Short mmCIF file of C-alpha atoms and ligand atoms in Angstrom, two decimals:
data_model
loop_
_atom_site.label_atom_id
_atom_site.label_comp_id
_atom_site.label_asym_id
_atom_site.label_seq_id
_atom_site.Cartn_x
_atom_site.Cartn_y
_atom_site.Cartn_z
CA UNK B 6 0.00 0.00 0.00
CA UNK B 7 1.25 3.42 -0.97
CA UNK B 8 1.20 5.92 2.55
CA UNK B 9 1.09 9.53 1.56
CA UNK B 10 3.07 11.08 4.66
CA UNK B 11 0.64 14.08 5.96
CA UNK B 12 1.45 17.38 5.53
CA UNK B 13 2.64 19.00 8.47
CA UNK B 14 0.07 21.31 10.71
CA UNK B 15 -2.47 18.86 9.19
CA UNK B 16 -4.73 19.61 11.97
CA UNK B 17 -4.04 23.01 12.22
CA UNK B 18 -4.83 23.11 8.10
CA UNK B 19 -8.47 21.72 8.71
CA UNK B 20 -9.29 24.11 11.76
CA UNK B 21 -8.36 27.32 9.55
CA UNK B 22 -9.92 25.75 6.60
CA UNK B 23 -13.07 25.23 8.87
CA UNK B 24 -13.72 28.41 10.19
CA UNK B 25 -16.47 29.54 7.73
CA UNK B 26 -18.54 26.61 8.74
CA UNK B 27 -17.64 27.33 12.19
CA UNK B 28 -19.07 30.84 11.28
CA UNK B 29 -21.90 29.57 10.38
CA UNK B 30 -22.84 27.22 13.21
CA UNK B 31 -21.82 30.22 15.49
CA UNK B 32 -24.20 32.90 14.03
CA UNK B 33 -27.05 30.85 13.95
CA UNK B 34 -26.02 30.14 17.72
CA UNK B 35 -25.76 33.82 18.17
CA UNK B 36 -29.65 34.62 17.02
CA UNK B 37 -30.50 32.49 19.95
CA UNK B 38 -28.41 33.86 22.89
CA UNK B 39 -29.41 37.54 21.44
CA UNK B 40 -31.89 37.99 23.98
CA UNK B 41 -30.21 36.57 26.85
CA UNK B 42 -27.02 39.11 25.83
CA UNK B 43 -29.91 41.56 25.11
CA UNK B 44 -30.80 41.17 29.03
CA UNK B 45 -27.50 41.12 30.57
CA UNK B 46 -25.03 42.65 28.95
CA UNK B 47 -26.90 45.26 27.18
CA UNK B 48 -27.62 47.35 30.27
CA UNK B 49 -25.64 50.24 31.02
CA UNK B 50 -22.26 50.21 32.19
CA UNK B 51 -19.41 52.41 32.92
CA UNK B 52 -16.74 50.70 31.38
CA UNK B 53 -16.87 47.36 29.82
CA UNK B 54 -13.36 45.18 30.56
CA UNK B 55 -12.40 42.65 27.87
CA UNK B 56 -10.36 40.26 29.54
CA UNK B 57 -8.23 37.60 28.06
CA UNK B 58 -4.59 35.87 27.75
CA UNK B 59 -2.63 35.80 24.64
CA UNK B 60 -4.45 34.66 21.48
CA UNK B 61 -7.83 35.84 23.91
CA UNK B 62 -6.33 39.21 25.04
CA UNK B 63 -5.72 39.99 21.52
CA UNK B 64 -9.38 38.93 20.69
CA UNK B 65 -10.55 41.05 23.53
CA UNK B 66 -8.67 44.30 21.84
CA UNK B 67 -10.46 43.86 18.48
CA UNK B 68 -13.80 43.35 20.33
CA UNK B 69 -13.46 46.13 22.71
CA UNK B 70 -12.84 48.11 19.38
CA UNK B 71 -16.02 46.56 18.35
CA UNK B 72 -17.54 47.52 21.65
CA UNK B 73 -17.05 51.02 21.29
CA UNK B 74 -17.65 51.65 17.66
CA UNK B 75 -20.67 49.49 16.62
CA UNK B 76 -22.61 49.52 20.59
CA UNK B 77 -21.11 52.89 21.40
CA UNK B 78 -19.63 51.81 24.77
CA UNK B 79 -16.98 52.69 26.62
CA UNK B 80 -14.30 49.38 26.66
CA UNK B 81 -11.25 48.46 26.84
CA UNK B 82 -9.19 44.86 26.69
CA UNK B 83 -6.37 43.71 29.27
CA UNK B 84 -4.68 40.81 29.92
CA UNK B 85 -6.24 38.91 32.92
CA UNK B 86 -3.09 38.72 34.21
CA UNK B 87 -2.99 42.64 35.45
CA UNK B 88 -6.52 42.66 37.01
CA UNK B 89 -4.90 39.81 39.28
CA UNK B 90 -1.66 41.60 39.74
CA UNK B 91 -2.78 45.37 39.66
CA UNK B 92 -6.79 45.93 39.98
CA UNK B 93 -5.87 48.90 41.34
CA UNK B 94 -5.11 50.50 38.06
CA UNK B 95 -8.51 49.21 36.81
CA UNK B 96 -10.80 48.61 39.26
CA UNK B 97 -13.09 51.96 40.77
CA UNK B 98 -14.94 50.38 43.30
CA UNK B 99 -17.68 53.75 42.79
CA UNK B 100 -18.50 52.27 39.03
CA UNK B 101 -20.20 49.43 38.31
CA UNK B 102 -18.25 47.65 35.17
CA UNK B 103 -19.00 44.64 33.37
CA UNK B 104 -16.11 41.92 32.76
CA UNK B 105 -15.90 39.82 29.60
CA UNK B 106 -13.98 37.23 30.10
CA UNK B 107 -12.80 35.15 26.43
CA UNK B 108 -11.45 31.63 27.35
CA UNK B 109 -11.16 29.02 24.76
CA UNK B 110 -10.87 26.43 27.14
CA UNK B 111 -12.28 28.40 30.22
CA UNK B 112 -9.77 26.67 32.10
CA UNK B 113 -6.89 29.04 31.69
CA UNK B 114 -5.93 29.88 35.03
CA UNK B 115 -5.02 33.65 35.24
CA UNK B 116 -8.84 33.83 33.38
CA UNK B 117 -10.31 31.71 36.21
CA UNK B 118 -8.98 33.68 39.01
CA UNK B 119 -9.59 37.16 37.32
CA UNK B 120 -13.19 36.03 36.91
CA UNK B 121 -13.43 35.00 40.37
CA UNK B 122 -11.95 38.10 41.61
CA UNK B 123 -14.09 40.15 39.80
CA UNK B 124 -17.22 38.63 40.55
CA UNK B 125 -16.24 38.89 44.58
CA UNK B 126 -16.56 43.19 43.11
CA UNK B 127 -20.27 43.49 44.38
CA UNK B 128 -20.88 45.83 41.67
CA UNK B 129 -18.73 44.38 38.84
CA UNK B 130 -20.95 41.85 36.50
CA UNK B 131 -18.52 38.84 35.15
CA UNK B 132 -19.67 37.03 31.95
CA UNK B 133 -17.80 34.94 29.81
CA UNK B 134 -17.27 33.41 26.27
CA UNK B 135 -15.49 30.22 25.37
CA UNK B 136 -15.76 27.13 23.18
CA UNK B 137 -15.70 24.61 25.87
CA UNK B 138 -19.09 23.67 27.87
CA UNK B 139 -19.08 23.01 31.92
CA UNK B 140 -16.23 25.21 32.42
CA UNK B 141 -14.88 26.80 35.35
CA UNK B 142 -14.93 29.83 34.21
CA UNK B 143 -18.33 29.05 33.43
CA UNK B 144 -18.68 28.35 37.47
CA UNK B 145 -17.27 32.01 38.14
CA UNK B 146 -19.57 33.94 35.40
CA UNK B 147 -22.98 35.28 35.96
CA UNK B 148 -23.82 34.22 32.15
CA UNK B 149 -21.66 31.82 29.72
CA UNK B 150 -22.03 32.17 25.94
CA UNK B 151 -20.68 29.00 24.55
CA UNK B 152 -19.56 28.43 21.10
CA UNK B 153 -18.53 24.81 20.98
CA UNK B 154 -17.73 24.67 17.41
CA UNK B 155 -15.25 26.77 17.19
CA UNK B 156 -13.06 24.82 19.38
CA UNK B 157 -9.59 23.95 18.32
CA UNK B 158 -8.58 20.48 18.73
CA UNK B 159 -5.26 21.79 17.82
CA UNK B 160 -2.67 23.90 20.58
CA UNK B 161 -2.83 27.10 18.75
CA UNK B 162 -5.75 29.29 18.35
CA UNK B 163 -7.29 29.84 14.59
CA UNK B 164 -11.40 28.75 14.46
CA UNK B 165 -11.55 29.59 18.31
CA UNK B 166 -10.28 33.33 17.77
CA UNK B 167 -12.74 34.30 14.49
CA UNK B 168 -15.78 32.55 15.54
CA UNK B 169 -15.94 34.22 19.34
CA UNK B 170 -15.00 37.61 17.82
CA UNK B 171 -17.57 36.88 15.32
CA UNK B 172 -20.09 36.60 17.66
CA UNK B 173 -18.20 39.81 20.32
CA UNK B 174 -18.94 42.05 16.88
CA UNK B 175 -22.62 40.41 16.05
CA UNK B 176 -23.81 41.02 19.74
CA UNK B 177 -22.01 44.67 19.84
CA UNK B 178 -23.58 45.15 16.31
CA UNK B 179 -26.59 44.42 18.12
CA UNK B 180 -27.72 42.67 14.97
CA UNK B 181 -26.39 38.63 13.85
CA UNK B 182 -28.05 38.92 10.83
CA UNK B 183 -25.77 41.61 9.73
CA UNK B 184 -22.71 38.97 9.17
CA UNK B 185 -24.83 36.48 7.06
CA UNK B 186 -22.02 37.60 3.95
CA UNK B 187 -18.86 36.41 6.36
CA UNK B 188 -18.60 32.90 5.51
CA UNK B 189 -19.49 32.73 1.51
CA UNK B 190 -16.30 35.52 1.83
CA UNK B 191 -14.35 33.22 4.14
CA UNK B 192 -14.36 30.37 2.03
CA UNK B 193 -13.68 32.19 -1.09
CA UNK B 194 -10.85 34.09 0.57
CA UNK B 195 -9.70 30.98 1.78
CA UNK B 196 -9.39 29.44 -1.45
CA UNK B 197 -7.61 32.51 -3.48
CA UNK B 198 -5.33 33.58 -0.51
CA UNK B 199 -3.48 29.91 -0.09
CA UNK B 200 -1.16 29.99 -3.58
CA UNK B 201 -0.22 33.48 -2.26
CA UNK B 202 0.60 32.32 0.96
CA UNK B 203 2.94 29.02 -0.45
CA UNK B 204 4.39 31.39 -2.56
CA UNK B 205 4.83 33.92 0.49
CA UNK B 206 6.34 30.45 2.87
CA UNK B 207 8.62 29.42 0.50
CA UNK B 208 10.39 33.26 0.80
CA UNK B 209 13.76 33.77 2.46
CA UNK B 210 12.20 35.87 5.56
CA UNK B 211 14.32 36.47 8.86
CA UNK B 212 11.27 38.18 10.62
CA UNK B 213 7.68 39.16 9.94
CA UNK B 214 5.93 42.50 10.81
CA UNK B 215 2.44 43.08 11.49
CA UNK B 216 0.94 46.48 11.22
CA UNK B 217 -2.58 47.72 11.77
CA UNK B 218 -4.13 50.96 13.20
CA UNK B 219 -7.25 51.23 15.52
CA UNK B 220 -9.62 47.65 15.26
CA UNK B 221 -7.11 46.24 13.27
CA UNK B 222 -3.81 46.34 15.50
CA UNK B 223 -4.79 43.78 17.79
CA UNK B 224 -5.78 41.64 14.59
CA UNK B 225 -1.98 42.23 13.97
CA UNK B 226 -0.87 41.67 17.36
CA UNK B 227 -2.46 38.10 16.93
CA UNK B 228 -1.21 37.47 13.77
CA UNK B 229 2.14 38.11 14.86
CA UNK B 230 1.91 35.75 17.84
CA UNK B 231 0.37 33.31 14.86
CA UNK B 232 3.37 33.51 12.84
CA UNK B 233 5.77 32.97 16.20
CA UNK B 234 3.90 30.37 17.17
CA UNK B 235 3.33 27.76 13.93
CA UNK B 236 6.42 28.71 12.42
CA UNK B 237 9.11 30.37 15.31
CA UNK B 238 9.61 32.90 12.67
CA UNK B 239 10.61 36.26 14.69
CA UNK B 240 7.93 38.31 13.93
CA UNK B 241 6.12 41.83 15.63
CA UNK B 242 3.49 43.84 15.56
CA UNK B 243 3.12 47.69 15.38
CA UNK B 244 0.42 50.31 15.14
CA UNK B 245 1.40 50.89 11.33
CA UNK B 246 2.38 54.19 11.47
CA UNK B 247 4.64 53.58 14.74
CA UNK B 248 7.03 51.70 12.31
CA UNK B 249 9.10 55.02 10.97
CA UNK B 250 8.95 55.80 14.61
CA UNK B 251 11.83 53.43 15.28
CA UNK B 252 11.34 50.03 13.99
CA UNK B 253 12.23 50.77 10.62
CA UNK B 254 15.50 50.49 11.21
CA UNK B 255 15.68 46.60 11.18
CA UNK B 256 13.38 46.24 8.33
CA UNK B 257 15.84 45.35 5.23
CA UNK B 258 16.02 42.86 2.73
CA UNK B 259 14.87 39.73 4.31
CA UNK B 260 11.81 41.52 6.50
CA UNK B 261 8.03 40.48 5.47
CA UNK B 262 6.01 43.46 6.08
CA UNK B 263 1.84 42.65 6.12
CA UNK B 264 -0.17 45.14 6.67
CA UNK B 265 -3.81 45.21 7.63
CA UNK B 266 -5.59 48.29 6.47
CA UNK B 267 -9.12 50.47 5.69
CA UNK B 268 -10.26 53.46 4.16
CA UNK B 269 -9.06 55.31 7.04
CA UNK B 270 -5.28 54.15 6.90
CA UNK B 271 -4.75 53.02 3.37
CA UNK B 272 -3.39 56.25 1.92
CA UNK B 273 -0.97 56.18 4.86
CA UNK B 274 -0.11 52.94 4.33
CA UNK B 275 0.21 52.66 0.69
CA UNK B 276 3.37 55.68 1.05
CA UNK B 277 4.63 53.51 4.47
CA UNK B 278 4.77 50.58 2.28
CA UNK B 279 6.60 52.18 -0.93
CA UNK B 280 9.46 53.39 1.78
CA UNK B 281 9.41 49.87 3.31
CA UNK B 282 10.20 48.52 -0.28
CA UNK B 283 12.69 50.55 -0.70
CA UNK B 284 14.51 49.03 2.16
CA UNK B 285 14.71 45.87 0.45
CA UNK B 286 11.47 44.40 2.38
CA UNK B 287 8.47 42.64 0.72
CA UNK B 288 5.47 43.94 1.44
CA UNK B 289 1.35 42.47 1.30
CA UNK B 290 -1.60 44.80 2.08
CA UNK B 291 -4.69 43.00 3.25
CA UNK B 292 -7.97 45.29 2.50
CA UNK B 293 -11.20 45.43 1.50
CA UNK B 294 -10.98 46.07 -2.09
CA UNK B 295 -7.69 46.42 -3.87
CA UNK B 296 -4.20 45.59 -2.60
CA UNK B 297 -2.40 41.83 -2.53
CA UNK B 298 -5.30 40.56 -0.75
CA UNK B 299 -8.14 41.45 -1.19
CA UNK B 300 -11.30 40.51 1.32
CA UNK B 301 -14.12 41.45 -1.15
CA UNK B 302 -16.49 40.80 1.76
CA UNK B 303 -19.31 43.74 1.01
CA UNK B 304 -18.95 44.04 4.85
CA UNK B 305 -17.93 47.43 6.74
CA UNK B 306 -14.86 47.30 8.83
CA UNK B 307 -16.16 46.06 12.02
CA UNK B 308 -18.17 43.32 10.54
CA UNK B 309 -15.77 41.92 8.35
CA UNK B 310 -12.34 41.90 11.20
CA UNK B 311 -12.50 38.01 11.14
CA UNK B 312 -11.67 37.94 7.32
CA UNK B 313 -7.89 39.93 8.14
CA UNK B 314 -6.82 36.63 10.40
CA UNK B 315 -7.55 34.04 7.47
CA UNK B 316 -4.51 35.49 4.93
CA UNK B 317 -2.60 35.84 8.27
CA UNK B 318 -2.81 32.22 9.65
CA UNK B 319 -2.49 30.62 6.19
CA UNK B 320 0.76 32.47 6.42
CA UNK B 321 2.23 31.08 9.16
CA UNK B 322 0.91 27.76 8.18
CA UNK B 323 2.72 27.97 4.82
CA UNK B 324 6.09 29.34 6.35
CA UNK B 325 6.30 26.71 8.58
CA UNK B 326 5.84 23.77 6.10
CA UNK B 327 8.43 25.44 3.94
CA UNK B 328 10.56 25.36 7.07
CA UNK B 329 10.14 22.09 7.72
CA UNK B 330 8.02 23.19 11.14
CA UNK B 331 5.17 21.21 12.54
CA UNK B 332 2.20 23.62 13.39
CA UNK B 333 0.27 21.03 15.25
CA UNK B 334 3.16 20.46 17.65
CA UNK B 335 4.71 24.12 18.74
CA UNK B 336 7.36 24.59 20.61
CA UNK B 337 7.07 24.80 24.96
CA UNK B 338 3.55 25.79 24.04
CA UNK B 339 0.73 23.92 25.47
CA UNK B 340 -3.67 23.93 24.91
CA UNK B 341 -4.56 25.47 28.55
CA UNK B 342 -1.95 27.60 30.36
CA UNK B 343 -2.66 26.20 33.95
CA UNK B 344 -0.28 27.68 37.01
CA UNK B 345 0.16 25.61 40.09
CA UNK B 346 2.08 28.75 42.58
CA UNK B 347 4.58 26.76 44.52
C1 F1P E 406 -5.41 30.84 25.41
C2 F1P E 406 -4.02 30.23 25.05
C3 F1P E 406 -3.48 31.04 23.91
C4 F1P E 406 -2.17 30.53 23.41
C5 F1P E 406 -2.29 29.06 23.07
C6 F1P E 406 -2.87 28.30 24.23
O1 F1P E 406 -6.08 29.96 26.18
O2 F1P E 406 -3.18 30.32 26.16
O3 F1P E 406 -3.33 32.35 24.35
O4 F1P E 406 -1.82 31.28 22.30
O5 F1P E 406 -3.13 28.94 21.96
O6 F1P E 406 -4.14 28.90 24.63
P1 F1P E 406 -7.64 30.16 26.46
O7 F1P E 406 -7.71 30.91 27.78
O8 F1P E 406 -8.25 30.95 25.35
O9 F1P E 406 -8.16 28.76 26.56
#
């Protein structure tokens, strides 16, 4: 019999290729929690805290931007980490905020205890969102919105990541229905983006840079973890313009500059990435219309975020098969980050 050895980051392969089904699944899921988001979370609050830890802190940026553009809110993200280690420079024990805590696995346990601390806030209202049912974050939240398929059998973070912020935009949206286009665009993006991104693995690349400005940067702050992650290609994120503020000055010949970008940024970017050239680096804008890669979604900004992580993790997948790299097994990582203080 004739074995055909896998690819490697087979798994990781089917759970990026999967996410417009997940989609799917996720916003038919989301027209029936509406009303129970409707009646919790849709009261007013002074500030709402997105709370998360790596590949769910950078989630909880892009939805806070969500947050505060599409429901008009006041929000901001932070890594649960610092409301265990410094509530002081977020807690006010005279407002009453509401917590959003993102867990994949709703085990993580700097999520856990930040939930649990929270909730102890009389006035602070805890809920959470995660792909995993019976969890204990679930235990610590006042309401659980669970999105079980877009759980990652796989370490890293790809279906997990776009389906909750999928649902973080259609409850701030207020309206589900509104991201009916995502996954037809998903899966066609899907589909034209992966020759670019072989092409793009197979490149001699030191390091990788990520840029974005306002909902995007913490789409670029995940891709770059992403790209460290799959691959252990160096790579970093900036707010795009930041880069001439500094880290220009490593960006040569072998640097990959992506760039996620909008109507508001593009012109800016377009003349950032012309000097970046210049410097030897190659450069891809992902956008809406024109550009390297193009989303073609029909969506507005907010609505169409997931698409700018698809070109991104196809990426990394890509550079690390070309580098010999096993996505499904990275490095000193593992699934649930779970600290046992000696
Ligand atoms: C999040 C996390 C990711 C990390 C890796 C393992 O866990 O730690 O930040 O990049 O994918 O999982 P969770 O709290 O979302 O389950």
């Amino acid at each position: 019999m004739i074995e055909r050895a896998q690819p490697l980051g087979r798994l990781t392969e089917e759970e990026i290729l999967s996410q417009p089904n997940a989609w799917r699944t996720a916003l038919r899921r989301c027209q029936e929690y509406f009303p129970e988001w409707r009646r919790t979370a849709a009261g007013p609050a002074a500030l709402t805290f997105f709370v998360g830890c790596g590949t769910s802190y950078y989630l909880a940026e892009a939805a806070a931007a969500a947050w505060r553009a599409l429901a008009g809110g006041e929000a901001r993200a932070v890594p649960a980490s610092e409301l265990l280690l410094f509530p002081e420079l977020y807690l006010r024990h005279e407002r009453s905020d509401r917590f959003v805590l993102i867990s994949r696995s709703g085990a993580t346990t700097e999520v856990v205890k930040a939930a649990q601390f929270c909730a102890a806030e009389a006035r602070a209202q805890v809920l959470a969102f995660t792909c995993r049912e019976g969890s204990e974050l679930a235990a610590a939240a006042a309401q659980t919105f669970v999105f079980p398929e877009g759980f990652d059998r796989s370490v890293v973070m790809t279906r997990s990541f776009t389906t909750m912020l999928a649902a973080l935009i259609a409850f701030a949206g207020a309206e589900p229905a509104s991201l009916a286009p995502l996954p037809e665009a998903g899966e066609a993006l899907l589909r034209r983006f992966a020759p670019v991104a072989e092409q793009w693995g197979s490149r001699d690349t030191a390091a990788y840079v990520f840029l974005g400005q306002g909902p995007l940067y913490g789409l670029a702050r995940e891709a770059a973890l992403k790209m460290k992650e799959m691959s252990l290609t160096a790579s970093e994120p900036f707010h795009s313009l930041e880069v001439r503020h500094g880290p220009k000055s490593v960006i040569a010949a072998r640097s990959a500059v992506v760039v996620l970008s909008s109507a508001a940024s593009r012109q800016w970017e377009e003349q950032l990435l012309r000097e970046l050239a210049q410097q030897g680096a190659a450069t891809l804008r992902i956008d809406e219309e024109d550009g390297d890669c193009a989303l073609a979604s029909g969506l507005d900004l907010y609505r169409r975020l997931p698409l700018y992580v698809l070109p991104c993790q196809l990426l990394a997948l890509m550079r690390a098969r070309a580098q010999g790299v096993d996505s499904d097994r990275p490095r000193a990582l593992s699934a649930v980050v779970e600290v046992r203080l000696a």
